[in-house]
PDB file of C-alpha atoms and ligand atoms in Angstrom:
ATOM      1  CA  MET K   1      -2.545  15.428  36.158  1.00  0.00           C
ATOM      2  CA  GLY K   2      -3.054  12.769  33.511  1.00  0.00           C
ATOM      3  CA  TYR K   3      -0.613  10.523  31.718  1.00  0.00           C
ATOM      4  CA  ARG K   4       2.968  11.742  31.541  1.00  0.00           C
ATOM      5  CA  PHE K   5       4.466   9.495  28.863  1.00  0.00           C
ATOM      6  CA  GLU K   6       2.132   8.147  26.200  1.00  0.00           C
ATOM      7  CA  LEU K   7       3.359   5.895  23.437  1.00  0.00           C
ATOM      8  CA  ILE K   8       1.496   5.119  20.208  1.00  0.00           C
ATOM      9  CA  THR K   9       2.889   2.111  18.398  1.00  0.00           C
ATOM     10  CA  GLY K  10       2.034  -0.461  15.722  1.00  0.00           C
ATOM     11  CA  PRO K  11       3.107  -1.426  12.188  1.00  0.00           C
ATOM     12  CA  MET K  12       3.416   0.767   9.095  1.00  0.00           C
ATOM     13  CA  SER K  13       0.149   2.500   8.079  1.00  0.00           C
ATOM     14  CA  CYS K  14      -1.681   1.816  11.355  1.00  0.00           C
ATOM     15  CA  GLY K  15      -2.397   5.534  11.882  1.00  0.00           C
ATOM     16  CA  LYS K  16       0.209   6.386  14.533  1.00  0.00           C
ATOM     17  CA  THR K  17       0.874   9.853  13.176  1.00  0.00           C
ATOM     18  CA  GLU K  18      -2.870  10.559  12.704  1.00  0.00           C
ATOM     19  CA  GLU K  19      -3.445   9.580  16.333  1.00  0.00           C
ATOM     20  CA  LEU K  20      -0.553  11.794  17.462  1.00  0.00           C
ATOM     21  CA  LEU K  21      -1.953  14.740  15.482  1.00  0.00           C
ATOM     22  CA  ARG K  22      -5.436  14.135  16.927  1.00  0.00           C
ATOM     23  CA  ARG K  23      -4.074  14.305  20.472  1.00  0.00           C
ATOM     24  CA  ILE K  24      -1.999  17.393  19.662  1.00  0.00           C
ATOM     25  CA  ARG K  25      -5.032  19.211  18.203  1.00  0.00           C
ATOM     26  CA  ARG K  26      -6.912  18.614  21.445  1.00  0.00           C
ATOM     27  CA  LEU K  27      -3.989  19.929  23.508  1.00  0.00           C
ATOM     28  CA  ILE K  28      -3.812  23.046  21.332  1.00  0.00           C
ATOM     29  CA  ILE K  29      -7.534  23.608  21.941  1.00  0.00           C
ATOM     30  CA  ALA K  30      -6.716  23.294  25.661  1.00  0.00           C
ATOM     31  CA  LYS K  31      -4.158  26.099  25.104  1.00  0.00           C
ATOM     32  CA  LYS K  32      -1.140  23.948  25.910  1.00  0.00           C
ATOM     33  CA  LYS K  33       2.216  24.657  24.320  1.00  0.00           C
ATOM     34  CA  VAL K  34       3.223  21.636  22.250  1.00  0.00           C
ATOM     35  CA  LYS K  35       6.610  21.108  20.642  1.00  0.00           C
ATOM     36  CA  VAL K  36       6.743  18.482  17.910  1.00  0.00           C
ATOM     37  CA  ILE K  37      10.098  16.828  17.271  1.00  0.00           C
ATOM     38  CA  SER K  38      11.096  14.290  14.639  1.00  0.00           C
ATOM     39  CA  PRO K  39      14.419  12.683  13.660  1.00  0.00           C
ATOM     40  CA  SER K  40      16.009  14.184  10.540  1.00  0.00           C
ATOM     41  CA  ILE K  41      16.442  10.636   9.145  1.00  0.00           C
ATOM     42  CA  ASP K  42      12.712  10.533   8.427  1.00  0.00           C
ATOM     43  CA  THR K  43      12.645  11.667   4.797  1.00  0.00           C
ATOM     44  CA  ARG K  44       8.931  10.944   4.455  1.00  0.00           C
ATOM     45  CA  ALA K  45       8.205  14.524   5.498  1.00  0.00           C
ATOM     46  CA  LYS K  46       9.257  17.086   2.925  1.00  0.00           C
ATOM     47  CA  GLY K  47      10.194  20.022   5.142  1.00  0.00           C
ATOM     48  CA  ASP K  48      10.112  20.965   8.781  1.00  0.00           C
ATOM     49  CA  TYR K  49       6.715  19.505   9.405  1.00  0.00           C
ATOM     50  CA  ILE K  50       5.143  16.089   9.705  1.00  0.00           C
ATOM     51  CA  GLU K  51       2.389  15.158   7.356  1.00  0.00           C
ATOM     52  CA  SER K  52       0.178  12.196   8.013  1.00  0.00           C
ATOM     53  CA  ARG K  53      -1.306  10.166   5.183  1.00  0.00           C
ATOM     54  CA  ASN K  54      -4.660  11.885   5.551  1.00  0.00           C
ATOM     55  CA  GLY K  55      -3.081  15.262   4.827  1.00  0.00           C
ATOM     56  CA  LEU K  56      -2.923  16.762   8.321  1.00  0.00           C
ATOM     57  CA  TRP K  57       0.314  18.516   9.078  1.00  0.00           C
ATOM     58  CA  LEU K  58       2.129  20.254  11.874  1.00  0.00           C
ATOM     59  CA  ASP K  59       5.359  22.239  12.198  1.00  0.00           C
ATOM     60  CA  THR K  60       8.161  20.132  13.628  1.00  0.00           C
ATOM     61  CA  VAL K  61      11.691  20.619  14.815  1.00  0.00           C
ATOM     62  CA  LYS K  62      14.079  18.174  13.143  1.00  0.00           C
ATOM     63  CA  VAL K  63      16.930  16.853  15.271  1.00  0.00           C
ATOM     64  CA  LYS K  64      19.992  14.839  14.257  1.00  0.00           C
ATOM     65  CA  ASN K  65      20.257  12.789  17.461  1.00  0.00           C
ATOM     66  CA  ALA K  66      18.525  12.165  20.778  1.00  0.00           C
ATOM     67  CA  MET K  67      20.625  14.605  22.863  1.00  0.00           C
ATOM     68  CA  GLU K  68      19.673  17.458  20.536  1.00  0.00           C
ATOM     69  CA  ILE K  69      16.100  17.142  21.842  1.00  0.00           C
ATOM     70  CA  LEU K  70      17.272  18.630  25.154  1.00  0.00           C
ATOM     71  CA  ASP K  71      18.667  21.661  23.275  1.00  0.00           C
ATOM     72  CA  VAL K  72      15.422  22.435  21.468  1.00  0.00           C
ATOM     73  CA  VAL K  73      12.995  21.930  24.359  1.00  0.00           C
ATOM     74  CA  GLU K  74      12.135  25.255  26.009  1.00  0.00           C
ATOM     75  CA  LYS K  75      10.892  26.016  29.489  1.00  0.00           C
ATOM     76  CA  ALA K  76       7.509  27.120  28.128  1.00  0.00           C
ATOM     77  CA  ASP K  77       6.846  23.796  26.357  1.00  0.00           C
ATOM     78  CA  ASP K  78       4.194  21.781  28.207  1.00  0.00           C
ATOM     79  CA  ILE K  79       4.072  18.789  25.910  1.00  0.00           C
ATOM     80  CA  ILE K  80       6.859  17.249  23.858  1.00  0.00           C
ATOM     81  CA  ALA K  81       5.578  15.161  20.948  1.00  0.00           C
ATOM     82  CA  ILE K  82       8.205  12.924  19.359  1.00  0.00           C
ATOM     83  CA  ASP K  83       7.497  11.162  16.064  1.00  0.00           C
ATOM     84  CA  GLU K  84       9.353   8.061  14.764  1.00  0.00           C
ATOM     85  CA  LEU K  85      11.060   7.214  18.064  1.00  0.00           C
ATOM     86  CA  GLN K  86      12.482   3.978  16.633  1.00  0.00           C
ATOM     87  CA  PHE K  87      14.984   5.961  14.553  1.00  0.00           C
ATOM     88  CA  PHE K  88      16.703   7.615  17.545  1.00  0.00           C
ATOM     89  CA  ASP K  89      19.998   6.421  19.071  1.00  0.00           C
ATOM     90  CA  GLU K  90      19.938   4.673  22.471  1.00  0.00           C
ATOM     91  CA  LYS K  91      20.353   7.977  24.383  1.00  0.00           C
ATOM     92  CA  ILE K  92      16.652   8.609  23.699  1.00  0.00           C
ATOM     93  CA  VAL K  93      15.821   6.602  26.847  1.00  0.00           C
ATOM     94  CA  GLU K  94      17.857   8.992  29.070  1.00  0.00           C
ATOM     95  CA  VAL K  95      16.450  12.013  27.227  1.00  0.00           C
ATOM     96  CA  VAL K  96      12.894  10.855  27.951  1.00  0.00           C
ATOM     97  CA  LYS K  97      13.767  10.380  31.646  1.00  0.00           C
ATOM     98  CA  VAL K  98      15.285  13.891  31.816  1.00  0.00           C
ATOM     99  CA  LEU K  99      12.181  15.433  30.219  1.00  0.00           C
ATOM    100  CA  LEU K 100       9.925  13.580  32.659  1.00  0.00           C
ATOM    101  CA  SER K 101      12.055  14.781  35.609  1.00  0.00           C
ATOM    102  CA  LYS K 102      11.576  18.348  34.331  1.00  0.00           C
ATOM    103  CA  GLY K 103       7.813  17.888  34.496  1.00  0.00           C
ATOM    104  CA  LYS K 104       7.265  17.652  30.750  1.00  0.00           C
ATOM    105  CA  ARG K 105       4.532  15.496  29.294  1.00  0.00           C
ATOM    106  CA  ILE K 106       5.630  13.307  26.375  1.00  0.00           C
ATOM    107  CA  ILE K 107       3.606  11.762  23.582  1.00  0.00           C
ATOM    108  CA  GLY K 108       5.619   9.560  21.232  1.00  0.00           C
ATOM    109  CA  THR K 109       5.081   7.355  18.210  1.00  0.00           C
ATOM    110  CA  GLY K 110       7.254   4.578  16.854  1.00  0.00           C
ATOM    111  CA  LEU K 111       7.388   1.242  15.073  1.00  0.00           C
ATOM    112  CA  GLU K 112       7.871  -1.363  17.799  1.00  0.00           C
ATOM    113  CA  LEU K 113       9.135  -4.020  15.361  1.00  0.00           C
ATOM    114  CA  ASP K 114      11.326  -3.744  12.279  1.00  0.00           C
ATOM    115  CA  PHE K 115      10.599  -5.572   9.012  1.00  0.00           C
ATOM    116  CA  LYS K 116      12.312  -8.660  10.455  1.00  0.00           C
ATOM    117  CA  GLY K 117       9.761  -8.717  13.249  1.00  0.00           C
ATOM    118  CA  GLU K 118      12.424  -7.799  15.818  1.00  0.00           C
ATOM    119  CA  PRO K 119      12.255  -4.957  18.386  1.00  0.00           C
ATOM    120  CA  PHE K 120      13.222  -1.676  16.716  1.00  0.00           C
ATOM    121  CA  GLY K 121      15.907   0.542  18.309  1.00  0.00           C
ATOM    122  CA  SER K 122      15.106   1.642  21.870  1.00  0.00           C
ATOM    123  CA  MET K 123      11.380   0.939  21.531  1.00  0.00           C
ATOM    124  CA  PRO K 124      11.412  -1.961  24.062  1.00  0.00           C
ATOM    125  CA  GLN K 125      12.807   0.326  26.819  1.00  0.00           C
ATOM    126  CA  LEU K 126      10.484   3.167  25.868  1.00  0.00           C
ATOM    127  CA  LEU K 127       7.464   0.837  25.948  1.00  0.00           C
ATOM    128  CA  ALA K 128       8.533  -0.200  29.447  1.00  0.00           C
ATOM    129  CA  TYR K 129       8.810   3.393  30.711  1.00  0.00           C
ATOM    130  CA  ALA K 130       5.593   4.624  29.076  1.00  0.00           C
ATOM    131  CA  ASP K 131       2.579   4.885  31.393  1.00  0.00           C
ATOM    132  CA  LYS K 132       0.095   4.593  28.530  1.00  0.00           C
ATOM    133  CA  VAL K 133       0.678   2.450  25.453  1.00  0.00           C
ATOM    134  CA  ASP K 134      -1.663   2.171  22.484  1.00  0.00           C
ATOM    135  CA  LYS K 135      -0.862  -0.578  20.012  1.00  0.00           C
ATOM    136  CA  LEU K 136      -2.717   0.076  16.779  1.00  0.00           C
ATOM    137  CA  THR K 137      -3.311  -2.466  14.045  1.00  0.00           C
ATOM    138  CA  ALA K 138      -3.441  -1.775  10.315  1.00  0.00           C
ATOM    139  CA  ILE K 139      -5.322  -3.373   7.432  1.00  0.00           C
ATOM    140  CA  CYS K 140      -3.344  -6.264   5.912  1.00  0.00           C
ATOM    141  CA  MET K 141      -2.445  -5.230   2.361  1.00  0.00           C
ATOM    142  CA  LYS K 142      -2.538  -8.836   1.184  1.00  0.00           C
ATOM    143  CA  CYS K 143      -5.744 -10.332   2.655  1.00  0.00           C
ATOM    144  CA  GLY K 144      -7.649  -7.338   4.058  1.00  0.00           C
ATOM    145  CA  SER K 145      -7.578  -8.558   7.677  1.00  0.00           C
ATOM    146  CA  GLU K 146      -7.994  -5.762  10.238  1.00  0.00           C
ATOM    147  CA  TYR K 147      -5.250  -7.256  12.380  1.00  0.00           C
ATOM    148  CA  ALA K 148      -2.062  -6.389  10.521  1.00  0.00           C
ATOM    149  CA  VAL K 149       0.653  -6.285  13.194  1.00  0.00           C
ATOM    150  CA  ARG K 150       3.812  -6.621  11.111  1.00  0.00           C
ATOM    151  CA  THR K 151       5.594  -4.420   8.594  1.00  0.00           C
ATOM    152  CA  GLN K 152       6.378  -6.211   5.328  1.00  0.00           C
ATOM    153  CA  ARG K 153       9.378  -4.962   3.420  1.00  0.00           C
ATOM    154  CA  LEU K 154       9.327  -5.363  -0.341  1.00  0.00           C
ATOM    155  CA  ILE K 155      12.285  -4.824  -2.620  1.00  0.00           C
ATOM    156  CA  ASP K 156      11.333  -4.729  -6.306  1.00  0.00           C
ATOM    157  CA  GLY K 157       7.915  -6.055  -5.283  1.00  0.00           C
ATOM    158  CA  LYS K 158       9.286  -9.175  -3.544  1.00  0.00           C
ATOM    159  CA  PRO K 159       9.562  -9.866   0.204  1.00  0.00           C
ATOM    160  CA  ALA K 160      12.977  -8.699   1.424  1.00  0.00           C
ATOM    161  CA  GLY K 161      15.164 -11.299   3.123  1.00  0.00           C
ATOM    162  CA  LYS K 162      16.533 -11.336   6.667  1.00  0.00           C
ATOM    163  CA  ASP K 163      19.937 -10.116   5.455  1.00  0.00           C
ATOM    164  CA  SER K 164      18.763  -6.961   3.633  1.00  0.00           C
ATOM    165  CA  PRO K 165      20.049  -3.689   5.211  1.00  0.00           C
ATOM    166  CA  LEU K 166      17.855  -2.338   8.032  1.00  0.00           C
ATOM    167  CA  ILE K 167      17.312   1.353   7.381  1.00  0.00           C
ATOM    168  CA  MET K 168      16.520   2.634   3.901  1.00  0.00           C
ATOM    169  CA  ILE K 169      13.707   5.124   3.451  1.00  0.00           C
ATOM    170  CA  GLY K 170      11.788   5.682   0.235  1.00  0.00           C
ATOM    171  CA  ALA K 171      13.513   4.859  -3.105  1.00  0.00           C
ATOM    172  CA  ASP K 172      12.864   1.510  -4.820  1.00  0.00           C
ATOM    173  CA  GLU K 173      11.674  -0.351  -1.787  1.00  0.00           C
ATOM    174  CA  THR K 174       8.235  -0.281  -0.242  1.00  0.00           C
ATOM    175  CA  TYR K 175       6.732  -1.240   3.081  1.00  0.00           C
ATOM    176  CA  GLU K 176       3.238  -2.421   3.790  1.00  0.00           C
ATOM    177  CA  ALA K 177       1.268  -3.671   6.767  1.00  0.00           C
ATOM    178  CA  ARG K 178       0.487  -7.383   6.911  1.00  0.00           C
ATOM    179  CA  CYS K 179      -1.170  -9.788   9.306  1.00  0.00           C
ATOM    180  CA  LEU K 180       0.879 -12.611  10.843  1.00  0.00           C
ATOM    181  CA  ASP K 181      -0.452 -15.105   8.290  1.00  0.00           C
ATOM    182  CA  CYS K 182       0.609 -12.997   5.285  1.00  0.00           C
ATOM    183  CA  TRP K 183       3.887 -11.553   6.622  1.00  0.00           C
ATOM    184  CA  GLU K 184       6.909 -13.136   4.911  1.00  0.00           C
ATOM    185  CA  LEU K 185      10.607 -13.092   5.826  1.00  0.00           C
ATOM    186  CA  PRO K 186      12.774 -15.145   3.445  1.00  0.00           C
ATOM    187  CA  GLU K 187      16.088 -16.471   4.821  1.00  0.00           C
ATOM    188  CA  THR K 188      18.081 -14.550   2.231  1.00  0.00           C
ATOM    189  CA  THR K 189      17.638 -11.774  -0.286  1.00  0.00           C
ATOM    190  CA  SER K 190      18.662 -12.700  -3.849  1.00  0.00           C
ATOM    191  CA  GLN K 191      21.747 -10.998  -5.305  1.00  0.00           C
ATOM    192  CA  ALA K 192      19.594  -9.082  -7.817  1.00  0.00           C
ATOM    193  CA  GLU K 193      17.486  -7.629  -5.005  1.00  0.00           C
ATOM    194  CA  LYS K 194      20.643  -6.774  -3.034  1.00  0.00           C
ATOM    195  CA  ASN K 195      21.926  -4.807  -6.040  1.00  0.00           C
ATOM    196  CA  ILE K 196      18.670  -2.858  -6.236  1.00  0.00           C
ATOM    197  CA  ALA K 197      18.888  -2.157  -2.496  1.00  0.00           C
ATOM    198  CA  PHE K 198      22.496  -1.007  -2.887  1.00  0.00           C
ATOM    199  CA  MET K 199      21.599   1.326  -5.771  1.00  0.00           C
ATOM    200  CA  SER K 200      18.769   2.952  -3.844  1.00  0.00           C
ATOM    201  CA  VAL K 201      21.112   3.565  -0.879  1.00  0.00           C
ATOM    202  CA  SER K 202      23.829   5.100  -3.126  1.00  0.00           C
ATOM    203  CA  LYS K 203      21.310   7.437  -4.761  1.00  0.00           C
ATOM    204  CA  LYS K 204      20.599   9.001  -1.366  1.00  0.00           C
ATOM    205  CA  ARG K 205      24.242   9.963  -0.730  1.00  0.00           C
TER     206      ARG K 205
HETATM  207 ZN1  LIG E   1      -3.221 -10.967   5.803  1.00  0.00          ZN
END
């Protein structure tokens, strides 16, 4: 029987996607039919596949919102793998429950905390419903500690403030894993940094 809803979580660069791909490879060896789904907001992947930082890749179905997952899941699919769960709208919780009621097995990944150190999207509910949770740690990019549990957001190389906009992928900002001692969250972002953030958002549109 086994676990029905597994969740792999942790900060940026902790190896969530690598762990997901490792589990999927084993399921493929076991001749299971796996469907991999990711939100179309995730621009890290170049096409219709997810690529982990160690170069492994897998075909994925991109969906615009949580409900669309129900449209793409087929009867023959045994396992539904969902990457970047934190980016889905709140309906993702219902969608997961529907899939479980249909006998599907789910393996998901997601950032549990945003750069402000606050719960990200529907991750708190999903963590509660999951019957197996693995919290991975990353290497702190500042001090080298093996216990990086936060995602540091940097705009123009400086720690982004509490008031900087939440979702912006790629462009002039970077994210890195940090331990609790090295993670920084200034009260405000300077006007110059806000302008850079605004420019990188406009470029995307
Ligand atoms: Zn550190």
